[in-house]
CSV table of C-alpha atoms in Angstrom, one decimal:
chain,number,residue,atom,x,y,z
T,1,MET,CA,168.6,93.6,122.6
T,2,SER,CA,170.3,96.8,123.6
T,3,LYS,CA,169.8,98.2,127.1
T,4,ILE,CA,167.9,101.4,127.7
T,5,GLN,CA,169.9,104.2,129.3
T,6,LYS,CA,168.7,107.3,131.1
T,7,ILE,CA,168.1,110.6,129.1
T,8,LYS,CA,171.0,113.1,129.0
T,9,GLY,CA,170.7,115.7,131.7
T,10,VAL,CA,168.8,113.5,134.3
T,11,ALA,CA,170.3,111.6,137.2
T,12,ASP,CA,169.6,108.4,139.2
T,13,LEU,CA,170.1,109.2,142.9
T,14,PHE,CA,171.4,106.6,145.3
T,15,PRO,CA,172.9,107.0,148.8
T,16,PRO,CA,174.8,109.1,149.7
T,17,ASP,CA,173.2,111.6,147.3
T,18,SER,CA,169.6,110.5,147.9
T,19,THR,CA,170.4,110.7,151.7
T,20,LYS,CA,171.5,114.3,151.2
T,21,PHE,CA,168.2,115.2,149.6
T,22,ALA,CA,166.3,113.6,152.5
T,23,VAL,CA,168.4,115.7,154.9
T,24,LEU,CA,167.8,118.9,152.9
T,25,GLU,CA,164.0,118.2,152.8
T,26,GLY,CA,163.8,117.2,156.5
T,27,THR,CA,165.7,120.2,157.7
T,28,ALA,CA,163.5,122.5,155.6
T,29,ARG,CA,160.3,121.0,157.1
T,30,GLU,CA,161.7,121.5,160.6
T,31,VAL,CA,163.0,125.1,160.1
T,32,PHE,CA,160.1,126.4,158.0
T,33,SER,CA,157.5,125.1,160.4
T,34,ARG,CA,159.1,127.4,163.1
T,35,TYR,CA,158.1,130.3,160.8
T,36,GLY,CA,154.5,129.1,160.2
T,37,TYR,CA,154.9,127.5,156.8
T,38,ASP,CA,152.9,124.5,155.5
T,39,GLU,CA,154.0,122.0,152.9
T,40,VAL,CA,151.9,121.7,149.7
T,41,ARG,CA,152.2,119.5,146.6
T,42,ILE,CA,151.4,120.8,143.0
T,43,PRO,CA,151.5,119.2,139.5
T,44,ILE,CA,154.7,119.1,137.5
T,45,ILE,CA,152.8,119.6,134.2
T,46,GLU,CA,150.8,122.8,133.5
T,47,LYS,CA,149.3,124.6,130.5
T,48,THR,CA,152.1,126.4,128.6
T,49,GLU,CA,150.3,129.7,128.8
T,50,LEU,CA,150.8,129.8,132.6
T,51,PHE,CA,154.6,130.1,132.1
T,52,SER,CA,154.6,132.4,129.1
T,53,ARG,CA,152.3,134.8,131.0
T,54,SER,CA,154.1,134.7,134.3
T,55,ILE,CA,157.8,134.2,133.5
T,56,GLY,CA,157.8,136.4,130.5
T,57,GLU,CA,158.0,135.8,126.7
T,58,GLU,CA,161.5,137.5,126.5
T,59,THR,CA,163.1,135.3,129.1
T,60,ASP,CA,165.6,132.5,128.2
T,61,VAL,CA,163.4,130.1,130.1
T,62,VAL,CA,160.4,130.6,127.8
T,63,GLN,CA,162.2,131.1,124.6
T,64,LYS,CA,164.9,128.4,124.8
T,65,GLU,CA,164.5,126.1,127.8
T,66,MET,CA,161.0,124.8,128.3
T,67,TYR,CA,159.9,121.2,127.6
T,68,THR,CA,156.7,122.0,125.7
T,69,PHE,CA,154.5,119.5,123.7
T,70,PRO,CA,150.9,119.1,122.5
T,71,ASP,CA,148.8,116.5,124.3
T,72,ARG,CA,146.4,114.1,122.4
T,73,LYS,CA,143.9,116.9,122.0
T,74,GLY,CA,146.4,119.4,120.7
T,75,ARG,CA,146.6,121.4,123.9
T,76,SER,CA,150.1,122.9,124.6
T,77,LEU,CA,151.5,121.6,127.9
T,78,THR,CA,154.8,122.2,129.6
T,79,LEU,CA,156.8,120.4,132.2
T,80,ARG,CA,157.3,123.1,134.9
T,81,PRO,CA,160.6,125.0,134.6
T,82,GLU,CA,160.0,126.6,138.1
T,83,ALA,CA,157.4,126.3,140.9
T,84,THR,CA,156.1,129.8,141.7
T,85,ALA,CA,153.8,130.1,138.7
T,86,GLY,CA,152.2,126.7,139.4
T,87,LEU,CA,151.8,127.4,143.0
T,88,ILE,CA,150.1,130.8,142.3
T,89,ARG,CA,147.8,129.0,139.8
T,90,ALA,CA,146.8,126.6,142.6
T,91,TYR,CA,146.4,129.5,145.0
T,92,ILE,CA,144.0,131.2,142.7
T,93,GLU,CA,142.1,128.1,141.5
T,94,ASN,CA,141.5,126.9,145.0
T,95,LYS,CA,140.4,130.3,146.2
T,96,LEU,CA,142.9,130.6,149.0
T,97,TYR,CA,142.8,134.4,148.9
T,98,THR,CA,141.0,136.2,151.7
T,99,PRO,CA,141.4,139.9,152.5
T,100,GLY,CA,144.0,140.3,155.3
T,101,LYS,CA,145.0,136.6,155.2
T,102,VAL,CA,148.7,135.7,154.9
T,103,THR,CA,149.5,132.3,153.3
T,104,LYS,CA,152.9,130.7,154.0
T,105,VAL,CA,153.7,127.6,151.9
T,106,PHE,CA,156.6,125.6,150.6
T,107,THR,CA,157.0,122.7,148.2
T,108,PHE,CA,159.7,120.3,146.8
T,109,GLY,CA,159.9,118.7,143.4
T,110,PRO,CA,161.5,118.2,140.1
T,111,MET,CA,161.7,121.0,137.5
T,112,PHE,CA,162.7,120.8,133.8
T,113,ARG,CA,164.8,123.1,131.6
T,114,TYR,CA,166.5,122.2,128.4
T,115,GLU,CA,170.1,123.5,128.8
T,116,ARG,CA,173.6,122.2,128.7
T,117,PRO,CA,174.0,119.8,131.7
T,118,GLN,CA,176.9,120.8,134.0
T,119,LYS,CA,177.9,120.4,137.6
T,120,GLY,CA,175.0,121.4,139.8
T,121,ARG,CA,172.7,122.0,136.8
T,122,MET,CA,170.7,119.3,135.2
T,123,ARG,CA,167.8,119.2,132.7
T,124,GLN,CA,165.7,117.6,135.4
T,125,PHE,CA,166.6,119.3,138.6
T,126,HIS,CA,165.0,119.8,142.0
T,127,GLN,CA,163.9,122.9,143.7
T,128,LEU,CA,162.8,123.8,147.2
T,129,ASP,CA,160.2,126.6,146.7
T,130,VAL,CA,158.9,129.0,149.4
T,131,GLU,CA,156.1,131.5,149.0
T,132,LEU,CA,154.7,134.2,151.4
T,133,ILE,CA,151.5,135.5,150.0
T,134,GLY,CA,149.4,138.4,151.3
T,135,ALA,CA,152.0,140.6,153.1
T,136,ASN,CA,153.6,143.7,151.5
T,137,GLU,CA,155.6,145.0,154.5
T,138,PRO,CA,159.4,145.1,154.3
T,139,GLN,CA,159.4,143.0,157.4
T,140,ALA,CA,157.9,140.2,155.4
T,141,ASP,CA,160.8,140.4,152.9
T,142,ALA,CA,163.3,140.5,155.7
T,143,GLU,CA,161.8,137.6,157.6
T,144,LEU,CA,162.0,135.5,154.4
T,145,VAL,CA,165.7,136.2,154.0
T,146,LEU,CA,166.3,135.5,157.7
T,147,MET,CA,164.5,132.2,157.4
T,148,LEU,CA,166.6,131.3,154.4
T,149,ALA,CA,169.8,132.2,156.3
T,150,THR,CA,168.6,130.1,159.2
T,151,TYR,CA,168.0,127.1,157.0
T,152,LEU,CA,171.4,127.3,155.4
T,153,ARG,CA,173.1,127.7,158.8
T,154,GLU,CA,171.2,124.6,160.1
T,155,LEU,CA,172.8,122.7,157.2
T,156,GLY,CA,176.2,123.8,158.4
T,157,MET,CA,176.8,126.4,155.7
T,158,ARG,CA,178.7,129.6,156.5
T,159,GLN,CA,180.7,130.7,153.5
T,160,LEU,CA,177.8,132.2,151.5
T,161,THR,CA,177.1,135.6,150.1
T,162,PHE,CA,173.7,137.3,150.0
T,163,GLU,CA,173.4,139.6,147.0
T,164,VAL,CA,170.4,142.1,147.2
T,165,ASN,CA,168.8,144.7,145.0
T,166,SER,CA,165.5,146.5,144.5
T,167,LEU,CA,163.8,146.4,141.1
T,168,GLY,CA,161.3,149.1,142.0
T,169,CYS,CA,157.6,149.0,141.6
T,170,ARG,CA,155.0,149.7,138.8
T,171,GLU,CA,155.5,153.4,139.5
T,172,CYS,CA,159.3,153.7,139.4
T,173,ARG,CA,160.2,150.9,137.0
T,174,PRO,CA,159.0,152.7,133.9
T,175,VAL,CA,161.2,155.6,134.8
T,176,HIS,CA,164.2,153.3,135.0
T,177,ARG,CA,163.2,151.6,131.8
T,178,ALA,CA,163.0,154.9,129.9
T,179,ALA,CA,166.5,155.7,131.2
T,180,LEU,CA,167.7,152.3,129.9
T,181,ASN,CA,166.1,152.9,126.5
T,182,ASP,CA,168.0,156.2,126.2
T,183,PHE,CA,171.2,154.6,127.3
T,184,PHE,CA,171.0,151.9,124.6
T,185,LYS,CA,170.0,154.3,121.9
T,186,ASN,CA,173.2,156.2,122.4
T,187,LEU,CA,175.4,153.3,123.3
T,188,ALA,CA,178.7,153.2,121.3
T,189,GLY,CA,179.3,149.6,120.4
T,190,PHE,CA,175.6,148.7,120.5
T,191,ASP,CA,176.2,146.4,117.4
T,192,GLU,CA,178.7,144.4,119.5
T,193,LEU,CA,176.0,143.2,121.9
T,194,CYS,CA,174.9,139.6,121.6
T,195,ASP,CA,171.8,138.8,119.6
T,196,ASP,CA,169.7,138.4,122.7
T,197,CYS,CA,170.7,141.7,124.2
T,198,THR,CA,170.2,143.5,120.8
T,199,ARG,CA,166.6,142.2,120.8
T,200,ARG,CA,165.9,142.8,124.5
T,201,ALA,CA,167.3,146.4,124.4
T,202,GLU,CA,164.0,147.3,122.7
T,203,SER,CA,161.5,144.8,124.1
T,204,ASN,CA,162.7,144.4,127.7
T,205,PRO,CA,165.9,146.4,128.5
T,206,LEU,CA,166.1,145.3,132.1
T,207,ARG,CA,166.9,141.8,130.8
T,208,VAL,CA,170.1,143.1,129.2
T,209,LEU,CA,171.6,143.7,132.7
T,210,ASP,CA,171.2,139.9,133.3
T,211,CYS,CA,173.3,138.9,130.4
T,212,LYS,CA,176.3,136.7,131.3
T,213,VAL,CA,178.3,137.4,128.1
T,214,GLU,CA,181.4,139.3,129.2
T,215,ARG,CA,181.5,141.7,126.3
T,216,CYS,CA,177.8,142.7,126.9
T,217,ARG,CA,178.5,143.3,130.6
T,218,GLU,CA,181.5,145.4,129.7
T,219,LEU,CA,179.5,147.6,127.2
T,220,THR,CA,176.7,148.1,129.7
T,221,LYS,CA,178.7,148.7,132.9
T,222,ASP,CA,177.6,152.3,133.0
T,223,ALA,CA,173.9,151.6,132.4
T,224,PRO,CA,171.5,153.5,134.6
T,225,ASN,CA,171.3,152.2,138.2
T,226,ILE,CA,167.8,151.2,139.3
T,227,GLU,CA,168.5,152.5,142.8
T,228,ASP,CA,168.9,156.0,141.4
T,229,HIS,CA,165.3,155.8,140.1
T,230,LEU,CA,163.5,154.2,143.1
T,231,CYS,CA,160.4,156.0,144.3
T,232,ASP,CA,160.2,157.1,147.9
T,233,GLY,CA,158.1,154.1,148.9
T,234,CYS,CA,160.5,151.6,147.3
T,235,ARG,CA,163.5,153.3,148.7
T,236,THR,CA,162.1,153.4,152.2
T,237,SER,CA,161.1,149.7,152.0
T,238,TYR,CA,164.5,148.6,150.6
T,239,GLU,CA,166.4,150.5,153.3
T,240,GLU,CA,164.2,149.0,156.1
T,241,VAL,CA,165.0,145.5,154.8
T,242,LEU,CA,168.7,146.2,154.8
T,243,LYS,CA,168.5,147.7,158.3
T,244,ILE,CA,166.9,144.5,159.6
T,245,LEU,CA,169.5,142.3,157.9
T,246,ASP,CA,172.2,144.5,159.5
T,247,SER,CA,170.7,144.1,162.9
T,248,ALA,CA,170.4,140.3,162.5
T,249,GLY,CA,174.1,140.0,161.4
T,250,VAL,CA,173.3,138.8,157.9
T,251,ASP,CA,176.2,139.7,155.5
T,252,TYR,CA,175.0,141.0,152.2
T,253,VAL,CA,176.3,142.8,149.1
T,254,LYS,CA,174.2,145.4,147.2
T,255,THR,CA,174.2,144.3,143.6
T,256,PRO,CA,172.5,146.9,141.3
T,257,ARG,CA,172.7,144.5,138.2
T,258,LEU,CA,170.9,141.7,140.0
T,259,VAL,CA,167.6,141.4,138.1
T,260,ARG,CA,167.0,137.6,138.3
T,261,GLY,CA,165.9,135.6,135.2
T,262,LEU,CA,162.1,135.9,135.5
T,263,ASP,CA,160.0,138.9,134.6
T,264,TYR,CA,157.6,138.8,137.5
T,265,TYR,CA,160.0,140.2,140.1
T,266,VAL,CA,159.5,143.7,141.5
T,267,GLY,CA,160.9,145.3,144.7
T,268,LEU,CA,163.4,143.3,146.7
T,269,THR,CA,165.3,140.6,144.8
T,270,PHE,CA,168.1,138.5,146.2
T,271,GLU,CA,170.5,135.6,145.5
T,272,VAL,CA,172.7,133.5,147.7
T,273,THR,CA,175.9,132.6,146.0
T,274,SER,CA,178.9,130.3,146.7
T,275,THR,CA,182.3,130.0,145.0
T,276,ASP,CA,182.6,126.4,146.1
T,277,ILE,CA,180.7,124.8,143.2
T,278,GLY,CA,182.4,126.2,140.1
T,279,ALA,CA,181.1,128.8,137.7
T,280,GLN,CA,177.4,128.3,138.5
T,281,THR,CA,177.5,130.1,141.9
T,282,ALA,CA,173.8,130.7,142.6
T,283,VAL,CA,172.4,128.4,145.3
T,284,ALA,CA,169.2,130.2,146.1
T,285,GLY,CA,167.3,133.3,144.9
T,286,GLY,CA,164.0,135.0,145.0
T,287,GLY,CA,162.3,138.3,145.8
T,288,ARG,CA,159.0,140.1,145.7
T,289,TYR,CA,156.5,139.5,142.8
T,290,ASP,CA,153.5,141.8,143.6
T,291,GLY,CA,151.2,141.8,140.6
T,292,LEU,CA,151.7,138.3,139.4
T,293,ILE,CA,148.6,136.9,141.1
T,294,LYS,CA,146.4,139.6,139.4
T,295,GLN,CA,148.2,139.0,136.1
T,296,LEU,CA,147.2,135.3,136.3
T,297,GLY,CA,143.5,136.1,137.0
T,298,GLY,CA,143.4,136.4,140.8
T,299,ALA,CA,143.1,139.3,143.2
T,300,ASP,CA,145.7,141.9,143.5
T,301,VAL,CA,147.6,140.2,146.3
T,302,PRO,CA,151.2,141.0,147.2
T,303,ALA,CA,153.7,138.1,147.5
T,304,THR,CA,157.3,137.2,147.9
T,305,GLY,CA,159.3,134.0,147.9
T,306,PHE,CA,162.5,132.2,147.0
T,307,ALA,CA,163.7,128.9,145.4
T,308,ILE,CA,166.7,126.8,146.2
T,309,GLY,CA,168.4,124.5,143.7
T,310,MET,CA,168.8,121.3,145.6
T,311,GLU,CA,171.5,119.8,143.3
T,312,ARG,CA,173.7,122.8,143.9
T,313,LEU,CA,172.9,122.8,147.6
T,314,ALA,CA,173.8,119.1,147.8
T,315,LEU,CA,177.2,119.9,146.4
T,316,LEU,CA,177.8,122.1,149.4
T,317,THR,CA,176.4,119.6,151.9
T,318,PRO,CA,178.9,117.0,153.4
T,319,ASP,CA,178.0,113.4,153.2
T,320,THR,CA,175.8,112.2,155.9
T,321,ALA,CA,176.9,109.2,157.9
T,322,PRO,CA,174.4,106.4,157.5
T,323,ALA,CA,172.2,105.6,160.5
T,324,LYS,CA,173.7,102.9,162.7
T,325,THR,CA,172.0,99.5,162.3
T,326,ASP,CA,171.1,97.9,165.6
T,327,PHE,CA,171.1,94.2,164.7
T,328,PHE,CA,171.7,91.6,162.1
T,329,ILE,CA,170.0,88.2,162.5
T,330,ALA,CA,172.0,85.2,161.2
T,331,VAL,CA,170.2,81.9,160.8
T,332,LEU,CA,172.1,78.8,161.7
T,333,CYS,CA,169.6,76.0,160.7
T,334,GLU,CA,166.9,75.3,158.2
T,335,ALA,CA,164.1,75.9,160.7
T,336,ALA,CA,165.4,79.4,161.7
T,337,PRO,CA,164.4,81.7,158.8
T,338,SER,CA,160.7,82.2,159.7
T,339,PRO,CA,161.3,82.7,163.4
T,340,ALA,CA,164.2,85.1,162.5
T,341,LEU,CA,161.8,87.1,160.4
T,342,GLN,CA,159.2,87.2,163.2
T,343,LEU,CA,161.9,88.3,165.7
T,344,ALA,CA,163.1,91.0,163.3
T,345,GLN,CA,159.6,92.4,162.9
T,346,THR,CA,159.2,92.5,166.7
T,347,LEU,CA,162.4,94.4,167.1
T,348,ARG,CA,161.5,96.9,164.3
T,349,GLU,CA,158.1,97.6,165.8
T,350,ALA,CA,160.0,98.5,168.9
T,351,GLY,CA,161.9,101.1,167.0
T,352,LEU,CA,165.1,99.2,166.3
T,353,ARG,CA,166.9,99.0,162.9
T,354,GLY,CA,168.1,95.8,161.4
T,355,GLU,CA,168.2,93.1,158.8
T,356,THR,CA,167.8,89.4,158.6
T,357,GLY,CA,170.0,87.1,156.6
T,358,PHE,CA,167.9,84.2,155.2
T,359,ASP,CA,170.6,82.2,153.5
T,360,SER,CA,172.0,79.0,155.1
T,361,GLY,CA,175.5,79.4,154.0
T,362,SER,CA,178.6,78.8,156.1
T,363,MET,CA,179.1,80.5,159.5
T,364,LYS,CA,181.9,82.5,157.9
T,365,SER,CA,179.7,83.9,155.2
T,366,ARG,CA,176.9,84.7,157.6
T,367,MET,CA,179.3,86.6,159.9
T,368,ARG,CA,180.7,88.4,156.8
T,369,ALA,CA,177.2,89.5,155.9
T,370,ALA,CA,176.7,90.7,159.5
T,371,ASP,CA,179.9,92.8,159.4
T,372,LYS,CA,178.9,94.2,156.0
T,373,SER,CA,175.5,95.3,157.4
T,374,GLY,CA,177.2,97.7,159.8
T,375,ALA,CA,175.1,96.4,162.7
T,376,ARG,CA,176.2,96.8,166.3
T,377,PHE,CA,175.1,93.2,167.2
T,378,CYS,CA,174.7,89.9,165.4
T,379,LEU,CA,171.9,87.8,166.7
T,380,LEU,CA,172.5,84.1,166.0
T,381,LEU,CA,169.5,81.8,165.8
T,382,GLY,CA,170.0,78.1,165.4
T,383,ASP,CA,168.6,74.7,166.6
T,384,GLU,CA,169.9,75.3,170.2
T,385,GLU,CA,168.5,78.8,170.4
T,386,LEU,CA,165.1,77.7,169.0
T,387,ALA,CA,164.9,74.9,171.5
T,388,GLY,CA,165.7,77.1,174.4
T,389,ASP,CA,163.9,80.2,173.2
T,390,THR,CA,167.2,82.1,173.5
T,391,LEU,CA,169.6,84.1,171.3
T,392,THR,CA,173.3,84.2,171.0
T,393,VAL,CA,174.3,87.8,170.8
T,394,LYS,CA,177.7,88.9,169.4
T,395,ASN,CA,178.9,92.5,169.8
T,396,LEU,CA,180.4,93.1,166.4
T,397,GLU,CA,182.6,96.0,167.7
T,398,THR,CA,184.2,94.2,170.7
T,399,GLY,CA,183.7,90.6,169.7
T,400,GLU,CA,182.1,89.8,173.0
T,401,GLN,CA,179.4,87.1,172.9
T,402,ALA,CA,176.5,86.2,175.3
T,403,SER,CA,173.4,84.1,175.5
T,404,ILE,CA,170.1,85.9,176.4
T,405,ALA,CA,166.4,85.0,176.5
T,406,ARG,CA,164.7,85.9,173.2
T,407,ALA,CA,162.1,87.9,175.2
T,408,GLU,CA,164.9,90.1,176.5
T,409,ALA,CA,166.2,91.1,173.1
T,410,ILE,CA,164.5,94.5,172.9
T,411,ASP,CA,165.7,95.6,176.3
T,412,PHE,CA,169.2,94.3,175.6
T,413,LEU,CA,169.6,96.1,172.3
T,414,LYS,CA,168.1,99.4,173.6
T,415,LYS,CA,170.2,99.3,176.7
T,416,ASP,CA,173.5,98.8,174.8
């Protein structure tokens, strides 16, 4: 019978990769808690309508990348391609909105998009998602970016670029859209645009600016700049965010073509990029999405947030040295395995890390297993030790050996 292999575009994570993920998650919990954020858990499967209504029918995600299927009752379900829509659905359904209340949450988990697997981008990938709901001040946007910068610095990352832009609001975006429509109507070489851009030039012209095809970017390099069409309120808010980032020493680049890949963004939008992981440079991205909560049936509550691709972040994170093991118990007689297990349990309950070798092979094989475990000490337990309620302790780094009372093992290991 042939063996079953994993699906293309997914990965099995073992140390050191799984250890990196644990570090990324643990650091996030520690840093985000300083800013008042709470961790939440949401489903990985949702009704398809949630994503088509929130992300946008014209996005690549909805048109090409979602894993969508009917359930046994014919309802269309989708494995989540991103976390914000599901989190907002949960926010609305659980009635977390209260006038004047600010909700700060984050979540981890797998996402699913059908695209060509490559370095740092898988069909099942993992995101760290952060949302700040209920605040529309520019200071809220700035704090979010500062928290992201703090998190990345805590992970030891310095060579990163913050790209920022403002997409305007419901008042000024239509003005920019009209200017884009006029631009495309009069664009020489319009027929040379890719099929997606040709379609979007009419239905959602802002999406054309997000195209990665080099010829499309060249033809549209003179497209109207959103910053030239911002209303006074959006301009003032955008400038205040940049002023705060300047004062905090966060390096950024204003990128007028930065529109992100999802339709719900308005106002400030940003990405963090790195050139250390090949062509796919985006590590994190986000922005403001006022209006999405109302669009999904909730109150008209402002919100902003960001997501981090954990696979890409892991590529930038150095391998973490495994935690040092305190002890390895080697049994020297047939009567020792159960007492060895009881001793190991006592040591572990005291906060020490270690393993027990239960086999009764040769002394050489037992010591080889102790060395392989990476432990600081090997505790030998045989007939003589059982009779005298003692342990023979060998320092695996220096080779020194001593006999101690078994009751002294905790103090001995903690002291050394």
